[in-house]
Amino acid sequence: MGLQNYEGKLPSEKSSKNNIIGIVVLSPILIMMISFLFVPFISTFYKSFTNYNWLHVQSIKFTGLENYLTILLKDSVFKITVKNTFIIVFFSTTISVGISYLLAYGSSKTHKVYRYILSVLFLIGSLTFIIPAGLKPFFAHSKFSYIHLLFASQQQPINYISNPLFVRSLSLILPILLGLGPLYLLFTLAFMKGNNIKKTLRMGITLQIVLTFLSYNSVGTIVSNPSVNYMADTINTYALRNLTIRYEVGYASALLIINSLILAFYVIVGNVLVNLLMSNQSKNYEGKSFNVLWSLIIFIVLFIISLVLLYPFIQIIIDSFKPIDELFKYPQELLVNDPTLKNYKMTINRTGSSNYNFSHNLFKTFLVIAQSSIIMMILMGISSIGAYFLNPRTKRIILLLMTLSFVLTPIVLPLFHINLNVGTFNSVIDLIVKSWPFGVSMLLGITLFDGLMRRHNNLNKFFSSTKDLMYFFLGILSISQLASIYIWINPFHGFPLGSNKSNLFQLLNYQYHGMAEYGTYASLYVLSMIIPITIVSLYTPLLIFSYTRPQINKE
């Protein structure tokens, strides 16, 4: 599963004393993982055997296997969601991993500057789909929606959200778009560094499966819950519906436990298939660049593909400059004829309540990202140094636990609804540990540190090397910045608006009121995305540089 099979070339002899030192150094991270991930999961497992209901907290009883028997034998909706989950995960994982691999392989034949540019564009494109409320006007139940341009002769609006085929297609395509950026970057790092592709594929499949299980947040923003004919409903959406509408905590917990088994099944099967299909692949990748002309041609082709992925965001930028009469022009036009800054002025100056104060939320966005980045850098430093002291067996166990930490996020993340605080996390650290970038970042930090330590015999030589310290610092800084964006741009993180942790990304998910205010919403979308775009543009090339620059040979 993932990177737990990774074995860095560390000193062969690890004493028991060093092993204990490593475990002690890692203890803060292990305690956080146990507190914020494994304890909630165990608690959910226990609740799944009860009739726990928020409306009847005083009458909780142990019911044994009743919830599971009802789900498996009597619940017709569950059978539909199981089928949907298998279809969506299989399709999205196969397509996303395949496309990302091919795109990264193609870019490996180009100049490194082209790879920097493409990595930035693909990441920005994927980020656009994490907060997909801005995509609603493309498919709105209105003749002013963009998709209606294809059928301009029809005066009656087409409600695509009520079309089962469209809803099914969206549930399949959106997870692919969400994973395309991160997977492309992962494979690009592997091809540039010369990593073992089999291990990278295992990591990529595991990550895409996790992202697909988490995509119900993004899909649910566009379609309803339940969706038409349950076409986009997965076990996660069904469990969430039982939590938030029916308040059936025990029943929802049983659904989440079953979902965790299906998730584990997919991860195991995916990793086994990679091992079987690539059983003869043992050497690291050694790419050879094409000549300048072919390198340029490949870059142009991939650049056009990245622009297709970026199109929705480009259209939102155009819409943010449209006056209201153009937003309601029929037939709708893609370009703006009379650009205006009125939407931006309204967005920035609108301060009617604590829930909508642009300057306040902008400041909080910078604050929470900086806070998360610092915490992530500290945790990556601790995990990297601590893992260095471990013997191979203990290290494999730690890497397995870190892989499980992000595999569990689709199961643990909805559990904040079970908290009596009703939808709030207890702290920023709680949110960080319960997000998929946490485990991925820890694994990448350890991998980076192991690669640098291959140049030295001990830590003293490493810390005396200014160059390697710089590589490590730049690496964990880049990873922490990119991880913080993915942590906070998540529309499901649960901090209430108006709190000291609210930010622009939350504002986006609560301020969409339809096409009447879409101009101001589009401007808010663009202003909010400036921060993640800037971070991705600055730190993605820096990550690639720091991760691939160190040489393996010892000095």
XYZ file of C-alpha atoms in Angstrom:
555
model
C 0.000 0.000 0.000
C 1.484 3.273 -1.139
C 4.980 4.022 0.071
C 5.138 1.708 3.015
C 7.265 -0.655 0.921
C 9.861 2.027 0.411
C 13.228 1.114 1.862
C 15.765 3.923 1.960
C 19.449 2.994 1.823
C 20.251 3.829 5.387
C 23.176 2.511 7.459
C 22.718 -1.219 7.710
C 23.315 -1.558 11.438
C 20.707 0.034 13.643
C 21.127 -0.524 17.362
C 18.194 -0.923 19.725
C 19.174 2.386 21.280
C 18.894 4.186 17.957
C 15.563 2.505 17.313
C 14.231 3.758 20.646
C 15.527 7.257 19.853
C 13.658 7.180 16.547
C 10.399 6.109 18.193
C 10.754 8.837 20.843
C 11.371 11.474 18.179
C 8.342 10.245 16.236
C 6.130 10.009 19.335
C 4.412 13.433 18.868
C 3.308 12.451 15.365
C 2.238 8.983 16.486
C 0.227 10.479 19.349
C -1.530 12.878 16.948
C -2.310 10.077 14.512
C -3.729 7.932 17.306
C -5.728 10.826 18.786
C -7.164 12.322 15.605
C -7.387 9.308 13.295
C -7.308 5.905 14.933
C -9.308 6.738 18.076
C -12.167 8.300 16.039
C -12.128 5.284 13.752
C -12.322 2.890 16.705
C -15.072 5.051 18.226
C -16.994 4.848 14.961
C -16.563 1.092 14.918
C -18.101 0.918 18.399
C -20.986 3.274 17.496
C -21.801 1.082 14.508
C -23.073 -1.551 16.968
C -25.480 0.875 18.677
C -28.718 2.703 17.882
C -27.002 6.047 18.506
C -29.265 8.915 17.360
C -28.679 12.600 18.072
C -32.370 13.105 18.789
C -32.404 10.296 21.362
C -29.017 10.513 23.035
C -30.421 9.329 26.366
C -31.619 5.998 24.964
C -28.476 4.634 23.322
C -28.425 0.836 23.313
C -26.018 -1.808 22.076
C -27.770 -3.486 19.149
C -25.056 -5.865 17.947
C -25.092 -6.533 14.221
C -28.526 -5.000 13.653
C -27.237 -1.990 11.679
C -25.046 -4.185 9.487
C -27.825 -6.721 8.841
C -30.253 -3.941 7.941
C -27.729 -2.369 5.576
C -26.737 -5.596 3.865
C -30.143 -7.305 3.683
C -32.843 -4.628 3.673
C -31.387 -1.327 2.517
C -32.039 -0.990 -1.225
C -30.327 2.420 -1.402
C -27.129 0.915 0.019
C -26.993 -1.608 -2.824
C -27.155 1.250 -5.320
C -24.411 3.218 -3.538
C -22.151 0.146 -3.398
C -22.494 -0.324 -7.146
C -21.880 3.394 -7.728
C -18.818 3.368 -5.483
C -17.245 0.454 -7.349
C -17.971 1.984 -10.769
C -16.745 5.476 -9.858
C -13.578 4.321 -8.101
C -12.606 1.823 -10.808
C -13.244 4.195 -13.696
C -11.711 7.331 -12.172
C -8.637 5.553 -10.788
C -7.881 3.732 -14.027
C -8.313 6.805 -16.218
C -6.664 9.353 -13.901
C -3.593 7.232 -13.148
C -3.245 6.241 -16.799
C -3.568 9.787 -18.151
C -1.294 11.282 -15.473
C 1.342 8.635 -16.098
C 1.314 9.189 -19.854
C 1.379 12.985 -19.513
C 4.278 12.834 -17.050
C 6.126 10.350 -19.262
C 5.677 12.653 -22.226
C 6.896 15.674 -20.283
C 9.936 13.687 -19.110
C 11.163 13.959 -22.707
C 11.072 17.752 -22.577
C 13.282 20.410 -21.023
C 13.007 20.754 -17.236
C 11.634 24.300 -17.582
C 8.717 22.909 -19.585
C 8.069 20.393 -16.801
C 7.959 23.179 -14.217
C 5.385 25.071 -16.282
C 3.226 22.015 -16.972
C 3.263 20.909 -13.314
C 2.032 24.355 -12.249
C -0.741 24.423 -14.873
C -2.019 20.914 -14.099
C -2.063 21.598 -10.347
C -3.966 24.861 -10.797
C -6.432 23.098 -13.088
C -7.113 20.400 -10.497
C -7.495 22.961 -7.710
C -10.305 24.620 -9.678
C -12.461 21.527 -9.291
C -12.052 21.242 -5.517
C -14.384 24.230 -5.102
C -16.709 23.543 -8.041
C -19.532 25.912 -7.042
C -18.192 28.220 -9.716
C -19.010 25.496 -12.265
C -22.739 25.627 -11.520
C -23.456 28.312 -14.163
C -22.126 25.925 -16.782
C -24.950 23.495 -15.997
C -27.530 25.693 -14.260
C -31.250 25.072 -14.819
C -31.410 28.201 -16.939
C -31.227 29.182 -20.581
C -28.331 31.446 -19.556
C -26.098 28.504 -18.648
C -23.134 27.885 -20.906
C -24.009 24.333 -21.787
C -27.295 25.708 -23.138
C -25.235 27.359 -25.898
C -25.026 23.926 -27.513
C -28.813 23.941 -27.824
C -29.438 27.644 -28.427
C -32.482 26.887 -30.600
C -34.330 25.603 -27.518
C -35.961 28.375 -25.533
C -36.767 26.195 -22.560
C -33.905 25.747 -20.053
C -32.370 22.314 -19.796
C -31.969 20.993 -16.268
C -28.831 18.888 -16.585
C -28.688 18.292 -12.842
C -31.873 16.245 -13.261
C -30.442 14.252 -16.138
C -29.272 10.829 -14.889
C -26.715 10.401 -17.675
C -25.165 13.806 -16.990
C -25.064 13.217 -13.224
C -23.416 9.833 -13.726
C -20.866 11.322 -16.125
C -20.060 14.126 -13.699
C -19.530 11.675 -10.837
C -17.029 9.797 -13.019
C -15.171 12.741 -14.548
C -14.789 15.067 -11.557
C -12.610 12.658 -9.476
C -10.341 12.290 -12.506
C -9.892 16.057 -12.740
C -9.266 16.316 -8.993
C -6.446 13.785 -9.123
C -4.852 14.791 -12.397
C -2.690 17.587 -10.934
C -1.303 15.791 -7.849
C -0.676 12.567 -9.780
C 1.029 14.385 -12.634
C 3.375 16.055 -10.133
C 4.015 12.717 -8.390
C 4.930 10.942 -11.629
C 6.959 13.925 -12.840
C 9.058 13.765 -9.667
C 9.555 10.039 -10.205
C 10.643 10.383 -13.818
C 12.976 13.299 -13.066
C 14.557 11.699 -10.019
C 14.783 8.233 -11.563
C 12.637 6.569 -8.889
C 11.336 3.015 -9.126
C 8.171 3.481 -11.206
C 6.447 0.457 -9.675
C 6.545 2.031 -6.210
C 5.414 5.367 -7.600
C 2.473 3.710 -9.365
C 1.421 2.050 -6.106
C 1.536 5.430 -4.412
C -0.382 7.058 -7.276
C -3.137 4.444 -7.288
C -3.553 4.690 -3.526
C -3.726 8.488 -3.671
C -6.249 8.545 -6.522
C -8.492 6.034 -4.736
C -8.449 8.237 -1.637
C -9.215 11.368 -3.697
C -12.073 9.557 -5.426
C -13.604 8.560 -2.096
C -13.273 12.212 -1.011
C -14.745 13.614 -4.237
C -18.305 13.365 -2.938
C -17.764 16.855 -1.480
C -17.101 18.353 -4.891
C -19.733 16.326 -6.754
C -22.325 17.142 -4.084
C -21.712 20.858 -4.561
C -23.071 20.637 -8.104
C -25.695 17.902 -7.812
C -28.124 17.368 -4.971
C -27.871 14.797 -2.203
C -29.529 12.461 -2.997
C -28.850 12.898 -6.687
C -31.352 12.028 -9.382
C -31.963 8.269 -9.361
C -29.035 8.074 -6.893
C -26.705 8.172 -9.905
C -23.897 10.057 -8.096
C -24.558 8.688 -4.604
C -21.711 6.758 -2.999
C -21.537 5.116 0.413
C -19.937 8.288 1.764
C -22.778 10.532 0.565
C -25.340 8.081 1.922
C -23.589 7.972 5.288
C -23.397 11.770 5.366
C -27.111 11.990 4.622
C -27.863 9.686 7.544
C -25.654 11.833 9.798
C -26.876 15.289 8.882
C -30.533 14.720 7.971
C -31.662 11.655 9.880
C -29.135 12.010 12.737
C -28.669 8.222 12.678
C -25.094 8.138 13.981
C -25.053 4.390 14.626
C -26.385 3.547 11.176
C -24.044 6.030 9.472
C -21.099 4.631 11.427
C -21.854 1.152 10.118
C -21.949 2.550 6.581
C -18.564 4.203 7.085
C -17.020 0.995 8.432
C -18.274 -0.911 5.385
C -16.924 1.910 3.240
C -13.504 1.532 4.882
C -13.475 -2.165 3.958
C -14.289 -1.352 0.338
C -11.598 1.346 0.325
C -9.044 -1.118 1.731
C -10.097 -3.696 -0.858
C -9.498 -1.258 -3.703
C -6.108 -0.164 -2.355
C -4.935 -3.758 -1.903
C -6.200 -4.878 -5.314
C -4.628 -1.849 -6.999
C -1.250 -2.502 -5.409
C -1.390 -6.221 -6.198
C -2.213 -5.522 -9.854
C 0.752 -3.155 -10.130
C 3.033 -5.831 -8.683
C 1.721 -8.427 -11.134
C 1.756 -6.223 -14.229
C 5.205 -4.809 -13.462
C 6.776 -7.903 -11.934
C 9.797 -7.616 -14.241
C 10.340 -3.927 -13.571
C 13.025 -3.590 -10.939
C 15.325 -0.877 -12.250
C 14.762 2.804 -11.747
C 13.584 4.911 -14.646
C 16.329 6.406 -16.798
C 14.818 8.845 -19.253
C 16.479 10.298 -22.322
C 15.313 13.632 -23.649
C 14.295 14.140 -27.256
C 15.924 16.807 -29.373
C 14.874 20.433 -29.064
C 12.213 20.254 -31.790
C 10.466 17.159 -30.432
C 10.738 18.532 -26.902
C 8.951 21.703 -28.024
C 6.251 19.771 -29.898
C 5.509 17.580 -26.860
C 5.370 20.670 -24.642
C 2.894 22.420 -26.969
C 0.612 19.365 -27.004
C 0.691 19.029 -23.206
C 0.265 22.777 -22.816
C -2.941 22.662 -24.869
C -4.206 19.783 -22.707
C -3.492 21.812 -19.565
C -5.423 24.775 -21.009
C -8.438 22.499 -21.545
C -8.217 21.563 -17.871
C -7.927 25.264 -16.994
C -10.834 26.384 -19.171
C -13.487 26.553 -16.402
C -11.272 28.833 -14.343
C -10.471 30.970 -17.396
C -14.197 31.334 -18.063
C -14.813 32.333 -14.443
C -12.166 35.051 -14.812
C -13.965 36.351 -17.912
C -17.330 36.253 -16.134
C -15.971 38.234 -13.214
C -15.660 41.244 -15.557
C -19.156 40.916 -17.056
C -21.882 43.422 -16.164
C -25.170 41.920 -15.076
C -26.884 42.520 -18.419
C -24.286 40.355 -20.164
C -24.676 37.597 -17.595
C -28.382 37.483 -18.517
C -27.927 37.880 -22.242
C -29.499 35.206 -24.431
C -27.909 33.417 -26.070
C -25.054 33.603 -23.589
C -21.664 34.710 -24.895
C -18.369 33.304 -23.657
C -16.412 36.558 -23.966
C -17.104 39.916 -22.345
C -18.047 42.895 -24.507
C -18.102 45.685 -21.936
C -15.726 44.737 -19.099
C -16.284 46.284 -15.703
C -14.658 46.219 -12.271
C -17.988 46.669 -10.516
C -18.124 43.043 -9.413
C -14.699 43.288 -7.762
C -15.614 46.547 -6.032
C -18.806 45.009 -4.655
C -16.896 41.916 -3.484
C -14.173 43.854 -1.698
C -16.429 46.516 -0.180
C -19.236 44.200 0.923
C -18.931 43.891 4.727
C -22.498 43.395 5.783
C -21.774 40.789 8.461
C -18.972 38.943 10.186
C -19.701 36.065 7.826
C -18.821 38.202 4.821
C -15.948 40.534 5.435
C -13.462 40.271 2.596
C -10.506 41.879 4.346
C -11.116 39.825 7.494
C -11.376 36.540 5.580
C -8.385 37.430 3.413
C -6.246 38.016 6.496
C -7.454 34.762 8.042
C -6.608 32.914 4.828
C -3.009 34.095 4.972
C -2.897 33.325 8.699
C -4.240 29.761 8.555
C -2.057 28.858 5.575
C 1.052 30.223 7.311
C 0.096 28.471 10.549
C -0.535 25.169 8.760
C 2.709 25.436 6.788
C 4.788 25.968 9.917
C 3.116 23.020 11.648
C 3.608 20.808 8.601
C 7.294 21.759 8.293
C 7.908 20.906 11.938
C 6.092 17.582 11.607
C 7.980 16.668 8.423
C 11.308 17.513 10.068
C 10.427 15.359 13.072
C 9.227 12.421 10.956
C 12.250 12.549 8.633
C 14.866 12.623 11.386
C 12.994 10.136 13.558
C 12.631 7.655 10.682
C 16.390 7.842 10.067
C 17.122 6.188 13.434
C 14.719 3.286 12.907
C 15.755 -0.179 11.821
C 14.192 -1.360 8.524
C 11.418 -3.402 10.157
C 10.265 -0.612 12.466
C 10.532 1.896 9.644
C 8.259 -0.182 7.420
C 5.673 -0.229 10.216
C 5.871 3.564 10.613
C 5.543 4.097 6.849
C 2.549 1.752 6.849
C 0.894 3.805 9.604
C 1.531 7.018 7.672
C 0.042 5.474 4.551
C -2.997 4.431 6.592
C -3.274 7.992 7.887
C -4.283 9.325 4.488
C -6.140 6.170 3.456
C -8.404 6.672 6.479
C -9.241 10.308 5.690
C -12.329 9.538 3.547
C -13.694 7.625 6.532
C -12.612 9.890 9.388
C -13.353 13.261 7.749
C -17.166 12.897 7.810
C -16.944 11.926 11.471
C -16.648 15.515 12.640
C -20.462 15.564 12.347
C -20.595 13.009 15.149
C -18.773 15.429 17.454
C -21.174 17.161 19.837
C -19.671 20.458 18.655
C -21.755 19.815 15.515
C -19.459 20.265 12.596
C -16.325 21.896 13.982
C -12.799 20.658 14.375
C -11.144 21.167 17.725
C -7.952 22.707 16.338
C -5.924 23.381 13.231
C -3.770 20.343 14.056
C -6.933 18.227 14.185
C -7.809 19.398 10.672
C -4.267 18.853 9.365
C -3.993 15.268 10.629
C -7.448 14.397 9.259
C -6.560 15.612 5.761
C -4.992 13.444 3.068
C -2.002 15.831 2.525
C -0.768 15.054 6.050
C 0.218 11.439 5.415
C 1.427 12.142 1.877
C 3.608 15.019 3.124
C 5.172 12.907 5.868
C 6.039 10.207 3.332
C 7.492 12.703 0.852
C 9.530 14.354 3.619
C 11.015 11.020 4.695
C 11.780 10.109 1.080
C 13.515 13.441 0.510
C 15.572 13.116 3.695
C 16.590 9.532 2.884
C 17.759 10.634 -0.547
C 19.931 13.342 1.003
C 21.317 11.017 3.674
C 22.661 8.692 0.995
C 25.400 11.301 0.570
C 26.495 11.106 4.215
C 27.416 8.525 6.831
C 25.749 10.258 9.776
C 23.617 13.195 10.827
C 26.595 15.332 11.836
C 27.879 15.379 8.261
C 24.391 16.149 6.998
C 23.923 19.127 9.329
C 27.386 20.398 8.422
C 26.448 20.427 4.731
C 24.896 23.813 3.975
C 23.849 22.689 0.510
C 21.931 19.613 1.677
C 20.320 21.516 4.520
C 19.124 24.026 1.947
C 17.703 21.234 -0.246
C 15.868 19.723 2.711
C 14.525 23.074 3.911
C 13.326 24.075 0.451
C 11.762 20.648 -0.020
C 9.721 20.580 3.174
C 8.840 24.275 2.737
C 7.439 23.558 -0.727
C 5.583 20.433 0.389
C 4.092 22.221 3.409
C 2.892 25.166 1.306
C 1.259 22.957 -1.316
C -0.238 20.710 1.374
C -1.691 23.714 3.221
C -3.515 24.816 0.077
C -5.115 21.397 -0.330
C -5.973 21.289 3.374
C -7.747 24.653 3.504
C -9.315 24.719 0.057
C -11.317 21.639 1.059
C -15.005 22.690 1.228
C -15.651 20.212 4.035
C -13.287 21.281 6.789
C -16.067 22.365 9.155
C -14.853 25.580 10.815
C -17.867 27.933 11.004
C -17.849 31.239 9.173
C -17.116 34.161 11.443
C -14.771 32.089 13.610
C -11.099 32.880 14.016
C -10.320 30.117 11.503
C -12.754 31.082 8.700
C -11.240 32.082 5.370
C -11.979 32.939 1.758
C -12.276 29.291 0.709
C -15.167 28.764 3.111
C -16.735 31.983 1.931
C -16.809 30.601 -1.610
C -18.857 27.604 -0.541
C -21.442 29.641 1.337
C -21.859 32.693 -0.884
C -23.180 31.175 -4.086
C -26.745 32.446 -4.610
C -27.354 31.683 -8.261
C -26.847 33.619 -11.457
C -28.270 36.864 -9.999
C -25.071 37.352 -7.999
C -22.768 35.283 -10.164
C -20.701 38.263 -11.280
C -19.683 39.105 -7.715
C -19.271 35.415 -6.894
C -16.947 34.968 -9.889
C -14.858 37.925 -8.703
C -14.679 36.402 -5.208
C -13.633 33.101 -6.796
C -10.829 34.774 -8.751
C -9.594 36.771 -5.746
C -9.618 33.655 -3.567
C -7.693 31.600 -6.104
C -4.907 34.198 -6.344
C -3.382 32.845 -3.117
C -3.257 29.133 -4.113
C -2.178 30.002 -7.667
C 0.685 32.110 -6.324
C 1.781 29.359 -3.933
C 1.555 26.667 -6.622
C 3.478 28.834 -9.108
C 6.274 29.562 -6.636
C 6.635 26.299 -4.757
C 5.968 23.623 -7.382
C 9.194 24.386 -9.314
C 10.990 24.726 -5.976
C 9.748 21.294 -4.893
C 10.842 19.695 -8.156
C 14.246 21.364 -7.877
C 14.866 20.346 -4.257
C 13.490 16.825 -4.718
C 15.451 15.956 -7.863
C 18.647 18.006 -7.480
C 20.581 15.932 -4.868
C 22.850 13.266 -6.269
C 22.738 9.726 -4.908
C 26.447 9.175 -4.812
C 28.192 10.007 -1.570
C 30.520 12.920 -1.480
